[in-house]
mmCIF file of C-alpha atoms and ligand atoms in Angstrom:
data_model
loop_
_atom_site.group_PDB
_atom_site.id
_atom_site.type_symbol
_atom_site.label_atom_id
_atom_site.label_comp_id
_atom_site.label_asym_id
_atom_site.label_seq_id
_atom_site.Cartn_x
_atom_site.Cartn_y
_atom_site.Cartn_z
ATOM 1 C CA MET U 1206 92.500 89.042 94.010
ATOM 2 C CA GLU U 1207 91.403 92.384 92.569
ATOM 3 C CA PHE U 1208 92.905 93.978 89.452
ATOM 4 C CA ILE U 1209 92.745 97.346 91.249
ATOM 5 C CA ASP U 1210 91.541 97.108 94.865
ATOM 6 C CA LEU U 1211 89.544 100.110 96.043
ATOM 7 C CA LYS U 1212 87.959 98.398 99.062
ATOM 8 C CA ALA U 1213 91.250 97.665 100.839
ATOM 9 C CA GLN U 1214 92.276 101.306 100.552
ATOM 10 C CA LEU U 1215 88.932 102.523 101.875
ATOM 11 C CA ALA U 1216 89.148 100.181 104.860
ATOM 12 C CA ALA U 1217 92.488 101.776 105.798
ATOM 13 C CA ILE U 1218 91.112 105.332 105.928
ATOM 14 C CA ARG U 1219 87.372 104.857 106.473
ATOM 15 C CA PRO U 1220 86.995 106.823 109.748
ATOM 16 C CA ALA U 1221 88.806 109.880 108.344
ATOM 17 C CA ILE U 1222 86.707 109.789 105.153
ATOM 18 C CA ASP U 1223 83.482 109.440 107.137
ATOM 19 C CA ALA U 1224 84.433 112.428 109.288
ATOM 20 C CA ARG U 1225 85.259 114.569 106.234
ATOM 21 C CA ILE U 1226 81.998 113.676 104.527
ATOM 22 C CA ALA U 1227 80.073 114.441 107.716
ATOM 23 C CA ARG U 1228 81.633 117.911 107.856
ATOM 24 C CA VAL U 1229 80.423 118.659 104.321
ATOM 25 C CA LEU U 1230 76.923 117.429 105.158
ATOM 26 C CA ASP U 1231 76.989 119.750 108.193
ATOM 27 C CA HIS U 1232 78.068 122.902 106.363
ATOM 28 C CA GLY U 1233 75.992 122.066 103.281
ATOM 29 C CA GLN U 1234 78.062 123.931 100.659
ATOM 30 C CA PHE U 1235 77.868 121.117 98.133
ATOM 31 C CA ILE U 1236 78.923 123.281 95.181
ATOM 32 C CA MET U 1237 82.312 125.048 95.366
ATOM 33 C CA GLY U 1238 82.523 124.572 99.139
ATOM 34 C CA PRO U 1239 85.701 125.272 101.130
ATOM 35 C CA GLU U 1240 87.058 121.736 100.543
ATOM 36 C CA VAL U 1241 87.306 122.449 96.796
ATOM 37 C CA TYR U 1242 89.659 125.383 97.367
ATOM 38 C CA GLU U 1243 91.587 123.549 100.076
ATOM 39 C CA LEU U 1244 92.130 120.625 97.699
ATOM 40 C CA GLU U 1245 93.223 122.885 94.824
ATOM 41 C CA GLU U 1246 95.843 124.495 97.066
ATOM 42 C CA LYS U 1247 97.162 121.137 98.281
ATOM 43 C CA LEU U 1248 97.248 119.668 94.773
ATOM 44 C CA ALA U 1249 99.134 122.687 93.398
ATOM 45 C CA ASP U 1250 101.644 122.375 96.263
ATOM 46 C CA TYR U 1251 102.092 118.660 95.726
ATOM 47 C CA VAL U 1252 102.592 118.972 91.971
ATOM 48 C CA GLY U 1253 104.739 122.090 92.326
ATOM 49 C CA VAL U 1254 102.759 124.479 90.106
ATOM 50 C CA LYS U 1255 101.241 127.878 90.838
ATOM 51 C CA HIS U 1256 97.650 127.066 89.917
ATOM 52 C CA CYS U 1257 95.339 124.077 90.199
ATOM 53 C CA ILE U 1258 91.782 124.300 88.862
ATOM 54 C CA SER U 1259 89.528 121.368 89.723
ATOM 55 C CA CYS U 1260 86.708 120.259 87.421
ATOM 56 C CA ALA U 1261 84.156 117.504 86.897
ATOM 57 C CA ASN U 1262 86.368 114.826 85.289
ATOM 58 C CA GLY U 1263 89.587 114.221 83.370
ATOM 59 C CA THR U 1264 87.915 114.479 79.974
ATOM 60 C CA ASP U 1265 86.490 117.914 80.776
ATOM 61 C CA ALA U 1266 89.936 118.925 82.057
ATOM 62 C CA LEU U 1267 91.390 118.179 78.602
ATOM 63 C CA GLN U 1268 88.562 120.016 76.861
ATOM 64 C CA LEU U 1269 88.956 123.012 79.185
ATOM 65 C CA ALA U 1270 92.706 123.042 78.443
ATOM 66 C CA LEU U 1271 92.045 123.200 74.693
ATOM 67 C CA MET U 1272 89.389 125.901 75.158
ATOM 68 C CA ALA U 1273 91.676 127.975 77.397
ATOM 69 C CA LEU U 1274 94.468 127.739 74.810
ATOM 70 C CA GLY U 1275 92.052 128.934 72.121
ATOM 71 C CA VAL U 1276 92.210 125.723 70.081
ATOM 72 C CA GLY U 1277 89.336 125.507 67.585
ATOM 73 C CA PRO U 1278 88.275 124.983 63.959
ATOM 74 C CA GLY U 1279 91.178 124.923 61.488
ATOM 75 C CA ASP U 1280 93.666 123.898 64.179
ATOM 76 C CA ILE U 1281 95.561 120.613 64.249
ATOM 77 C CA VAL U 1282 96.249 118.902 67.565
ATOM 78 C CA PHE U 1283 98.861 116.143 67.488
ATOM 79 C CA THR U 1284 98.439 113.243 69.882
ATOM 80 C CA THR U 1285 99.346 109.620 70.459
ATOM 81 C CA ALA U 1286 97.489 106.843 68.645
ATOM 82 C CA PHE U 1287 97.643 104.683 71.802
ATOM 83 C CA SER U 1288 95.610 106.015 74.733
ATOM 84 C CA PHE U 1289 92.163 106.110 76.278
ATOM 85 C CA PHE U 1290 89.498 107.612 73.993
ATOM 86 C CA SER U 1291 89.203 110.899 75.957
ATOM 87 C CA THR U 1292 92.663 112.043 74.902
ATOM 88 C CA ALA U 1293 91.523 112.335 71.288
ATOM 89 C CA GLU U 1294 87.775 112.845 71.783
ATOM 90 C CA VAL U 1295 88.212 116.395 73.096
ATOM 91 C CA ILE U 1296 89.965 117.541 69.898
ATOM 92 C CA PRO U 1297 86.944 117.312 67.542
ATOM 93 C CA LEU U 1298 84.751 118.410 70.485
ATOM 94 C CA VAL U 1299 86.358 121.879 70.249
ATOM 95 C CA GLY U 1300 86.191 121.766 66.439
ATOM 96 C CA ALA U 1301 89.889 121.021 65.855
ATOM 97 C CA THR U 1302 91.421 118.134 63.893
ATOM 98 C CA PRO U 1303 93.309 115.280 65.586
ATOM 99 C CA PHE U 1304 96.582 114.147 63.980
ATOM 100 C CA PHE U 1305 97.774 110.765 65.260
ATOM 101 C CA VAL U 1306 101.416 110.092 65.999
ATOM 102 C CA ASP U 1307 103.262 106.831 66.652
ATOM 103 C CA ILE U 1308 104.654 105.705 70.016
ATOM 104 C CA ASP U 1309 108.048 104.773 71.377
ATOM 105 C CA PRO U 1310 108.375 100.950 71.520
ATOM 106 C CA MET U 1311 109.964 100.982 74.986
ATOM 107 C CA THR U 1312 107.694 103.392 76.845
ATOM 108 C CA TYR U 1313 104.452 103.260 74.785
ATOM 109 C CA ASN U 1314 104.473 107.077 74.979
ATOM 110 C CA LEU U 1315 104.351 109.649 72.172
ATOM 111 C CA CYS U 1316 107.485 109.288 70.016
ATOM 112 C CA PRO U 1317 109.235 112.655 69.483
ATOM 113 C CA ARG U 1318 110.651 111.557 66.106
ATOM 114 C CA SER U 1319 107.234 110.521 64.846
ATOM 115 C CA LEU U 1320 105.818 113.807 66.155
ATOM 116 C CA GLU U 1321 108.421 115.718 64.162
ATOM 117 C CA GLN U 1322 107.422 113.798 61.018
ATOM 118 C CA ALA U 1323 103.786 114.584 61.678
ATOM 119 C CA ILE U 1324 104.460 118.301 62.106
ATOM 120 C CA HIS U 1325 106.406 118.380 58.826
ATOM 121 C CA LYS U 1326 103.701 116.441 57.015
ATOM 122 C CA ALA U 1327 100.993 118.786 58.298
ATOM 123 C CA LYS U 1328 102.989 121.853 57.224
ATOM 124 C CA GLN U 1329 104.107 120.516 53.832
ATOM 125 C CA GLN U 1330 100.659 119.334 52.838
ATOM 126 C CA GLY U 1331 98.876 122.375 54.289
ATOM 127 C CA LEU U 1332 96.525 120.163 56.290
ATOM 128 C CA GLY U 1333 95.566 122.844 58.836
ATOM 129 C CA ARG U 1334 97.158 125.083 61.482
ATOM 130 C CA PRO U 1335 99.440 123.050 63.773
ATOM 131 C CA LYS U 1336 98.478 124.372 67.190
ATOM 132 C CA ALA U 1337 99.023 121.957 70.071
ATOM 133 C CA VAL U 1338 100.288 118.560 71.211
ATOM 134 C CA ILE U 1339 98.578 116.353 73.802
ATOM 135 C CA ALA U 1340 101.100 113.953 75.351
ATOM 136 C CA VAL U 1341 99.911 111.140 77.626
ATOM 137 C CA ASP U 1342 101.788 109.585 80.560
ATOM 138 C CA LEU U 1343 100.563 106.146 79.580
ATOM 139 C CA PHE U 1344 100.206 103.522 82.324
ATOM 140 C CA GLY U 1345 101.697 106.093 84.737
ATOM 141 C CA LEU U 1346 105.093 106.632 83.066
ATOM 142 C CA PRO U 1347 105.841 110.281 82.182
ATOM 143 C CA ALA U 1348 106.209 111.045 78.476
ATOM 144 C CA ASP U 1349 109.543 112.362 77.170
ATOM 145 C CA TYR U 1350 108.859 115.999 78.123
ATOM 146 C CA PRO U 1351 112.391 117.324 77.591
ATOM 147 C CA ALA U 1352 112.264 116.254 73.911
ATOM 148 C CA LEU U 1353 108.585 117.123 73.425
ATOM 149 C CA GLN U 1354 108.971 120.603 74.921
ATOM 150 C CA ARG U 1355 111.953 121.307 72.618
ATOM 151 C CA LEU U 1356 109.912 120.319 69.564
ATOM 152 C CA CYS U 1357 106.901 122.342 70.692
ATOM 153 C CA ASP U 1358 109.071 125.415 71.292
ATOM 154 C CA GLU U 1359 110.705 125.047 67.891
ATOM 155 C CA HIS U 1360 107.350 124.811 66.095
ATOM 156 C CA HIS U 1361 105.393 127.229 68.323
ATOM 157 C CA LEU U 1362 102.973 124.591 69.561
ATOM 158 C CA PHE U 1363 101.221 124.424 72.920
ATOM 159 C CA LEU U 1364 102.106 121.309 74.922
ATOM 160 C CA ILE U 1365 99.367 119.719 77.040
ATOM 161 C CA GLU U 1366 100.177 116.923 79.500
ATOM 162 C CA ASP U 1367 97.375 114.355 79.876
ATOM 163 C CA GLY U 1368 98.375 113.118 83.319
ATOM 164 C CA ALA U 1369 95.183 111.146 83.993
ATOM 165 C CA GLN U 1370 97.268 108.055 84.760
ATOM 166 C CA SER U 1371 100.352 109.669 86.253
ATOM 167 C CA PHE U 1372 99.429 111.564 89.420
ATOM 168 C CA GLY U 1373 102.433 111.060 91.728
ATOM 169 C CA ALA U 1374 104.881 110.209 88.927
ATOM 170 C CA SER U 1375 107.915 112.362 88.181
ATOM 171 C CA ILE U 1376 110.954 113.052 85.995
ATOM 172 C CA LYS U 1377 114.079 113.745 88.068
ATOM 173 C CA GLY U 1378 111.881 114.804 90.956
ATOM 174 C CA GLN U 1379 109.635 117.096 88.871
ATOM 175 C CA LYS U 1380 106.079 115.868 89.339
ATOM 176 C CA CYS U 1381 103.655 114.963 86.578
ATOM 177 C CA GLY U 1382 101.058 117.678 86.242
ATOM 178 C CA SER U 1383 103.807 120.269 85.921
ATOM 179 C CA PHE U 1384 104.887 119.611 82.309
ATOM 180 C CA GLY U 1385 103.878 121.597 79.236
ATOM 181 C CA HIS U 1386 101.837 124.799 79.171
ATOM 182 C CA ILE U 1387 98.975 123.142 80.959
ATOM 183 C CA ALA U 1388 98.440 119.671 82.407
ATOM 184 C CA THR U 1389 95.372 117.669 83.330
ATOM 185 C CA THR U 1390 94.528 114.758 85.565
ATOM 186 C CA SER U 1391 91.555 112.560 86.434
ATOM 187 C CA PHE U 1392 90.186 111.433 89.797
ATOM 188 C CA PHE U 1393 88.180 108.529 88.324
ATOM 189 C CA PRO U 1394 88.205 105.894 91.116
ATOM 190 C CA ALA U 1395 90.779 103.575 89.497
ATOM 191 C CA LYS U 1396 93.354 106.310 88.779
ATOM 192 C CA PRO U 1397 96.430 106.797 91.020
ATOM 193 C CA LEU U 1398 94.525 109.488 92.979
ATOM 194 C CA GLY U 1399 90.912 108.375 92.711
ATOM 195 C CA GLY U 1400 87.744 109.738 94.312
ATOM 196 C CA PHE U 1401 84.444 107.965 94.876
ATOM 197 C CA GLY U 1402 82.997 109.276 91.643
ATOM 198 C CA ASP U 1403 84.142 111.524 88.829
ATOM 199 C CA GLY U 1404 86.599 114.367 89.194
ATOM 200 C CA GLY U 1405 89.478 116.056 87.420
ATOM 201 C CA ALA U 1406 91.887 118.967 87.562
ATOM 202 C CA LEU U 1407 94.107 121.256 85.506
ATOM 203 C CA PHE U 1408 97.547 122.527 86.488
ATOM 204 C CA THR U 1409 99.467 125.477 85.108
ATOM 205 C CA HIS U 1410 102.099 128.054 86.003
ATOM 206 C CA ASP U 1411 100.332 130.584 83.747
ATOM 207 C CA GLU U 1412 98.050 132.960 85.624
ATOM 208 C CA GLY U 1413 96.095 133.956 82.499
ATOM 209 C CA LEU U 1414 95.375 130.335 81.593
ATOM 210 C CA ALA U 1415 94.360 129.597 85.191
ATOM 211 C CA GLU U 1416 91.857 132.477 85.190
ATOM 212 C CA LEU U 1417 90.431 131.324 81.867
ATOM 213 C CA CYS U 1418 89.982 127.780 83.208
ATOM 214 C CA GLN U 1419 88.275 129.102 86.346
ATOM 215 C CA SER U 1420 85.848 131.010 84.158
ATOM 216 C CA LEU U 1421 85.323 128.272 81.554
ATOM 217 C CA ARG U 1422 84.480 125.574 84.136
ATOM 218 C CA ILE U 1423 81.570 127.695 85.416
ATOM 219 C CA HIS U 1424 79.712 128.802 82.265
ATOM 220 C CA GLY U 1425 82.407 131.307 81.240
ATOM 221 C CA LYS U 1426 81.602 133.444 84.262
ATOM 222 C CA GLY U 1427 83.132 136.829 84.995
ATOM 223 C CA ALA U 1428 83.712 138.327 88.427
ATOM 224 C CA ASP U 1429 80.045 137.759 89.212
ATOM 225 C CA LYS U 1430 78.358 134.423 88.603
ATOM 226 C CA TYR U 1431 75.529 135.998 86.623
ATOM 227 C CA GLU U 1432 77.968 137.770 84.300
ATOM 228 C CA ASN U 1433 79.031 135.528 81.416
ATOM 229 C CA LEU U 1434 82.084 136.607 79.448
ATOM 230 C CA ARG U 1435 82.350 133.611 77.156
ATOM 231 C CA VAL U 1436 80.664 130.298 76.396
ATOM 232 C CA GLY U 1437 81.978 127.711 78.829
ATOM 233 C CA MET U 1438 80.972 124.469 80.493
ATOM 234 C CA ASN U 1439 79.339 123.300 83.695
ATOM 235 C CA SER U 1440 82.298 121.363 85.054
ATOM 236 C CA ARG U 1441 82.840 121.781 88.777
ATOM 237 C CA LEU U 1442 84.302 119.250 91.195
ATOM 238 C CA ASP U 1443 81.711 118.336 93.861
ATOM 239 C CA THR U 1444 82.594 119.467 97.377
ATOM 240 C CA LEU U 1445 82.027 115.880 98.569
ATOM 241 C CA GLN U 1446 84.589 114.527 96.093
ATOM 242 C CA ALA U 1447 87.054 117.231 97.144
ATOM 243 C CA ALA U 1448 86.582 116.203 100.790
ATOM 244 C CA ILE U 1449 87.267 112.558 99.925
ATOM 245 C CA LEU U 1450 90.318 113.444 97.822
ATOM 246 C CA LEU U 1451 91.737 115.527 100.684
ATOM 247 C CA GLU U 1452 91.874 112.352 102.775
ATOM 248 C CA LYS U 1453 93.308 110.291 99.913
ATOM 249 C CA LEU U 1454 96.032 112.702 98.790
ATOM 250 C CA PRO U 1455 98.354 111.882 101.727
ATOM 251 C CA LEU U 1456 98.317 108.195 100.637
ATOM 252 C CA VAL U 1457 99.661 108.860 97.142
ATOM 253 C CA GLU U 1458 103.371 108.752 98.028
ATOM 254 C CA GLN U 1459 103.294 105.593 100.119
ATOM 255 C CA GLU U 1460 101.040 103.815 97.621
ATOM 256 C CA ALA U 1461 103.348 104.777 94.749
ATOM 257 C CA GLN U 1462 106.322 103.406 96.690
ATOM 258 C CA ARG U 1463 104.532 100.130 97.409
ATOM 259 C CA LYS U 1464 103.518 99.800 93.736
ATOM 260 C CA ALA U 1465 107.118 100.488 92.661
ATOM 261 C CA ASP U 1466 108.256 97.649 94.954
ATOM 262 C CA ILE U 1467 105.657 95.296 93.468
ATOM 263 C CA ALA U 1468 106.724 96.332 89.955
ATOM 264 C CA SER U 1469 110.336 95.541 90.715
ATOM 265 C CA TYR U 1470 109.346 92.143 92.153
ATOM 266 C CA TYR U 1471 107.326 91.398 88.981
ATOM 267 C CA HIS U 1472 110.255 92.588 86.891
ATOM 268 C CA GLN U 1473 112.629 90.160 88.584
ATOM 269 C CA HIS U 1474 110.345 87.154 88.816
ATOM 270 C CA LEU U 1475 108.022 87.048 85.793
ATOM 271 C CA PRO U 1476 108.983 84.562 83.069
ATOM 272 C CA GLY U 1477 111.193 85.825 80.237
ATOM 273 C CA HIS U 1478 108.290 85.370 77.782
ATOM 274 C CA LEU U 1479 106.865 88.649 79.095
ATOM 275 C CA THR U 1480 108.673 91.948 78.514
ATOM 276 C CA PRO U 1481 108.245 94.131 81.602
ATOM 277 C CA PRO U 1482 107.588 97.893 81.416
ATOM 278 C CA ALA U 1483 110.663 99.947 80.521
ATOM 279 C CA ALA U 1484 112.725 101.467 83.303
ATOM 280 C CA VAL U 1485 113.830 104.940 82.170
ATOM 281 C CA ALA U 1486 116.616 106.569 84.205
ATOM 282 C CA GLY U 1487 115.259 109.428 86.307
ATOM 283 C CA TYR U 1488 111.634 108.590 85.435
ATOM 284 C CA GLN U 1489 109.379 107.459 88.302
ATOM 285 C CA SER U 1490 106.093 105.838 87.200
ATOM 286 C CA ALA U 1491 102.824 106.148 89.118
ATOM 287 C CA TRP U 1492 102.129 102.510 88.143
ATOM 288 C CA ALA U 1493 98.526 103.154 87.140
ATOM 289 C CA LEU U 1494 98.862 99.866 85.264
ATOM 290 C CA TYR U 1495 101.543 97.184 85.023
ATOM 291 C CA THR U 1496 101.631 96.389 81.333
ATOM 292 C CA VAL U 1497 103.699 93.624 79.780
ATOM 293 C CA ARG U 1498 104.243 92.552 76.194
ATOM 294 C CA CYS U 1499 104.029 88.999 74.795
ATOM 295 C CA GLU U 1500 104.085 87.423 71.338
ATOM 296 C CA PRO U 1501 100.846 88.605 69.700
ATOM 297 C CA GLN U 1502 99.689 85.070 68.804
ATOM 298 C CA THR U 1503 99.998 84.037 72.487
ATOM 299 C CA ARG U 1504 98.101 86.959 74.075
ATOM 300 C CA GLN U 1505 94.739 85.211 74.267
ATOM 301 C CA MET U 1506 96.416 82.152 75.834
ATOM 302 C CA TRP U 1507 98.051 84.364 78.456
ATOM 303 C CA LEU U 1508 94.744 86.039 79.286
ATOM 304 C CA ASP U 1509 92.834 82.746 79.425
ATOM 305 C CA GLY U 1510 95.592 80.947 81.358
ATOM 306 C CA LEU U 1511 95.985 83.677 83.973
ATOM 307 C CA ARG U 1512 92.235 84.136 84.435
ATOM 308 C CA ALA U 1513 91.807 80.367 84.826
ATOM 309 C CA ARG U 1514 94.272 80.676 87.730
ATOM 310 C CA GLN U 1515 92.241 83.487 89.344
ATOM 311 C CA VAL U 1516 94.644 86.202 88.202
ATOM 312 C CA PRO U 1517 92.637 89.094 86.727
ATOM 313 C CA CYS U 1518 94.205 90.727 83.684
ATOM 314 C CA MET U 1519 93.069 93.244 81.081
ATOM 315 C CA VAL U 1520 94.042 94.611 77.680
ATOM 316 C CA TYR U 1521 94.688 98.365 77.655
ATOM 317 C CA TYR U 1522 93.955 99.281 74.906
ATOM 318 C CA PRO U 1523 92.630 96.752 72.390
ATOM 319 C CA THR U 1524 92.029 99.358 69.645
ATOM 320 C CA LEU U 1525 94.171 102.238 68.401
ATOM 321 C CA LEU U 1526 92.438 105.608 68.552
ATOM 322 C CA PRO U 1527 92.488 106.184 64.759
ATOM 323 C CA GLN U 1528 90.824 102.767 64.350
ATOM 324 C CA GLN U 1529 87.862 103.727 66.507
ATOM 325 C CA GLN U 1530 84.786 104.251 64.355
ATOM 326 C CA ALA U 1531 84.299 107.729 65.825
ATOM 327 C CA LEU U 1532 87.790 108.781 64.715
ATOM 328 C CA ARG U 1533 88.127 107.046 61.345
ATOM 329 C CA ASP U 1534 89.593 109.003 58.426
ATOM 330 C CA THR U 1535 91.557 111.286 60.715
ATOM 331 C CA LEU U 1536 95.067 112.537 59.951
ATOM 332 C CA ARG U 1537 98.013 110.359 60.928
ATOM 333 C CA VAL U 1538 101.563 109.356 60.077
ATOM 334 C CA ALA U 1539 102.520 105.684 59.733
ATOM 335 C CA LEU U 1540 101.828 103.913 63.037
ATOM 336 C CA PRO U 1541 103.833 100.663 62.882
ATOM 337 C CA VAL U 1542 104.883 100.640 66.547
ATOM 338 C CA ALA U 1543 101.466 101.473 67.993
ATOM 339 C CA THR U 1544 99.858 98.890 65.703
ATOM 340 C CA ALA U 1545 102.274 96.162 66.848
ATOM 341 C CA GLU U 1546 102.102 97.022 70.568
ATOM 342 C CA CYS U 1547 98.321 97.244 70.582
ATOM 343 C CA ALA U 1548 98.216 93.566 69.547
ATOM 344 C CA ARG U 1549 100.633 92.270 72.168
ATOM 345 C CA VAL U 1550 100.251 94.135 75.456
ATOM 346 C CA PHE U 1551 98.213 93.181 78.496
ATOM 347 C CA SER U 1552 98.138 94.350 82.104
ATOM 348 C CA LEU U 1553 98.574 92.400 85.354
ATOM 349 C CA PRO U 1554 97.047 93.187 88.772
ATOM 350 C CA MET U 1555 98.681 96.304 90.233
ATOM 351 C CA HIS U 1556 97.652 98.170 93.365
ATOM 352 C CA ALA U 1557 99.225 99.053 96.690
ATOM 353 C CA TYR U 1558 97.165 96.516 98.632
ATOM 354 C CA LEU U 1559 98.298 93.327 96.862
ATOM 355 C CA SER U 1560 99.542 90.902 99.515
ATOM 356 C CA ALA U 1561 102.833 89.033 99.258
ATOM 357 C CA SER U 1562 100.943 85.813 98.553
ATOM 358 C CA GLU U 1563 98.851 87.435 95.829
ATOM 359 C CA ILE U 1564 101.987 88.758 94.146
ATOM 360 C CA GLN U 1565 103.481 85.265 94.282
ATOM 361 C CA GLN U 1566 100.235 83.857 92.888
ATOM 362 C CA VAL U 1567 100.519 86.195 89.875
ATOM 363 C CA VAL U 1568 104.135 85.200 89.276
ATOM 364 C CA GLY U 1569 103.434 81.475 89.823
ATOM 365 C CA ALA U 1570 100.467 81.531 87.445
ATOM 366 C CA ALA U 1571 102.553 83.318 84.803
ATOM 367 C CA HIS U 1572 105.239 80.609 85.051
ATOM 368 C CA GLU U 1573 102.600 77.886 84.667
ATOM 369 C CA VAL U 1574 101.175 79.564 81.572
ATOM 370 C CA ALA U 1575 104.698 80.012 80.189
ATOM 371 C CA MET U 1576 105.427 76.306 80.727
ATOM 372 C CA GLY U 1577 102.201 75.362 78.983
ATOM 373 C CA LEU U 1578 103.128 77.557 76.024
ATOM 374 C CA ASP U 1579 106.627 76.046 75.843
ATOM 375 C CA GLN U 1580 105.231 72.525 75.875
ATOM 376 C CA GLY U 1581 102.574 73.434 73.328
ATOM 377 C CA GLU U 1582 105.235 74.793 71.016
ATOM 378 C CA ALA U 1583 107.576 71.799 71.473
HETATM 379 C C1 LIG D 1915 90.937 108.165 82.437
HETATM 380 C C2 LIG D 1915 91.603 108.942 81.389
HETATM 381 C C3 LIG D 1915 91.069 110.158 80.902
HETATM 382 C C4 LIG D 1915 89.710 110.657 81.246
HETATM 383 O O1 LIG D 1915 89.435 110.816 82.585
HETATM 384 P P1 LIG D 1915 87.896 110.818 83.111
HETATM 385 O O2 LIG D 1915 88.014 111.384 84.474
HETATM 386 O O3 LIG D 1915 87.428 109.411 83.086
HETATM 387 O O4 LIG D 1915 87.116 111.693 82.192
HETATM 388 C C5 LIG D 1915 91.807 110.864 79.973
HETATM 389 N N1 LIG D 1915 92.989 110.429 79.531
HETATM 390 C C6 LIG D 1915 93.519 109.270 79.957
HETATM 391 C C7 LIG D 1915 94.856 108.849 79.436
HETATM 392 C C8 LIG D 1915 92.846 108.478 80.887
HETATM 393 O O5 LIG D 1915 93.377 107.325 81.294
#
């Protein structure tokens, strides 16, 4: 059993992918070829925004978003303490200061109340210019955008959606990638829409921001490619990756539905020792990961017990961002929830190609481990 199975998906669409790749090899426009623009149009349509700008990866997408919003030295960017490193890494990369905020204990996403505390603390103590918030749709579940947008409006902050894990997810039908002033995603192979290499994209309704991103991703170019208006990056999506993603995009909906069915089976059948991911009314997850919570002192036993029964499982993420050496001594509010959750979560196999017997194997193994723990405790 695979934790995330990329081979089964490829087998299902191999001839179409081969044909698409062959067409790119034939026309030879490997940089900014027609597939790149075709993909951007289809992604914008799918997400329901005016503009999609593809780029080299999800980390660059976040950096481009900050650059396009004019975030730089002296600015504070608030973000969650519990995410992949990229979410925070881009903040010092543009010269700004990260300010870490606690998470909601049910969703693992940025907690609006903690964010409000952080904004007040930054203002009261004169720690810098509060400028933007990066919210993450962790494990595929959208963050609380209605509350976050209200706070950002009230305090005149830009809101950036890091949707690297949430392509295909939605809140009351509104797709991830459409929240905030600008949103980003990643096409890293294991993400909900993954290529066969690196890739990323930005989404926005704002024409000015879209034009800035188009310039910034190609060396800050102007109308002509040898006219440079600003200092930018070299961050294009390869035509070959765009061609592959064009064949994978139509699978997103059916894969998300299958993963939702698996999640609900897990939810009903896993032992009570494991707290399943929160179900939030109106929120549809992309199920990038299926993450459960256990007693912190039992986590290693769960991991060892499941792996011994051929059930792959992983800890996302073992370290809080402000505890990473690269981000030590950064600004933060108290992080009691993130600290507790970080020590007790782990993720079970989740992908659209799990078979019924594999799903039962996961559940059966979890019950065996649970029984062992009960007997050990007795
Ligand atoms: C994967 C990921 C990124 C970075 O995407 P890359 O394409 O690997 O650069 C950023 N944020 C989150 C939350 C991610 O999971």
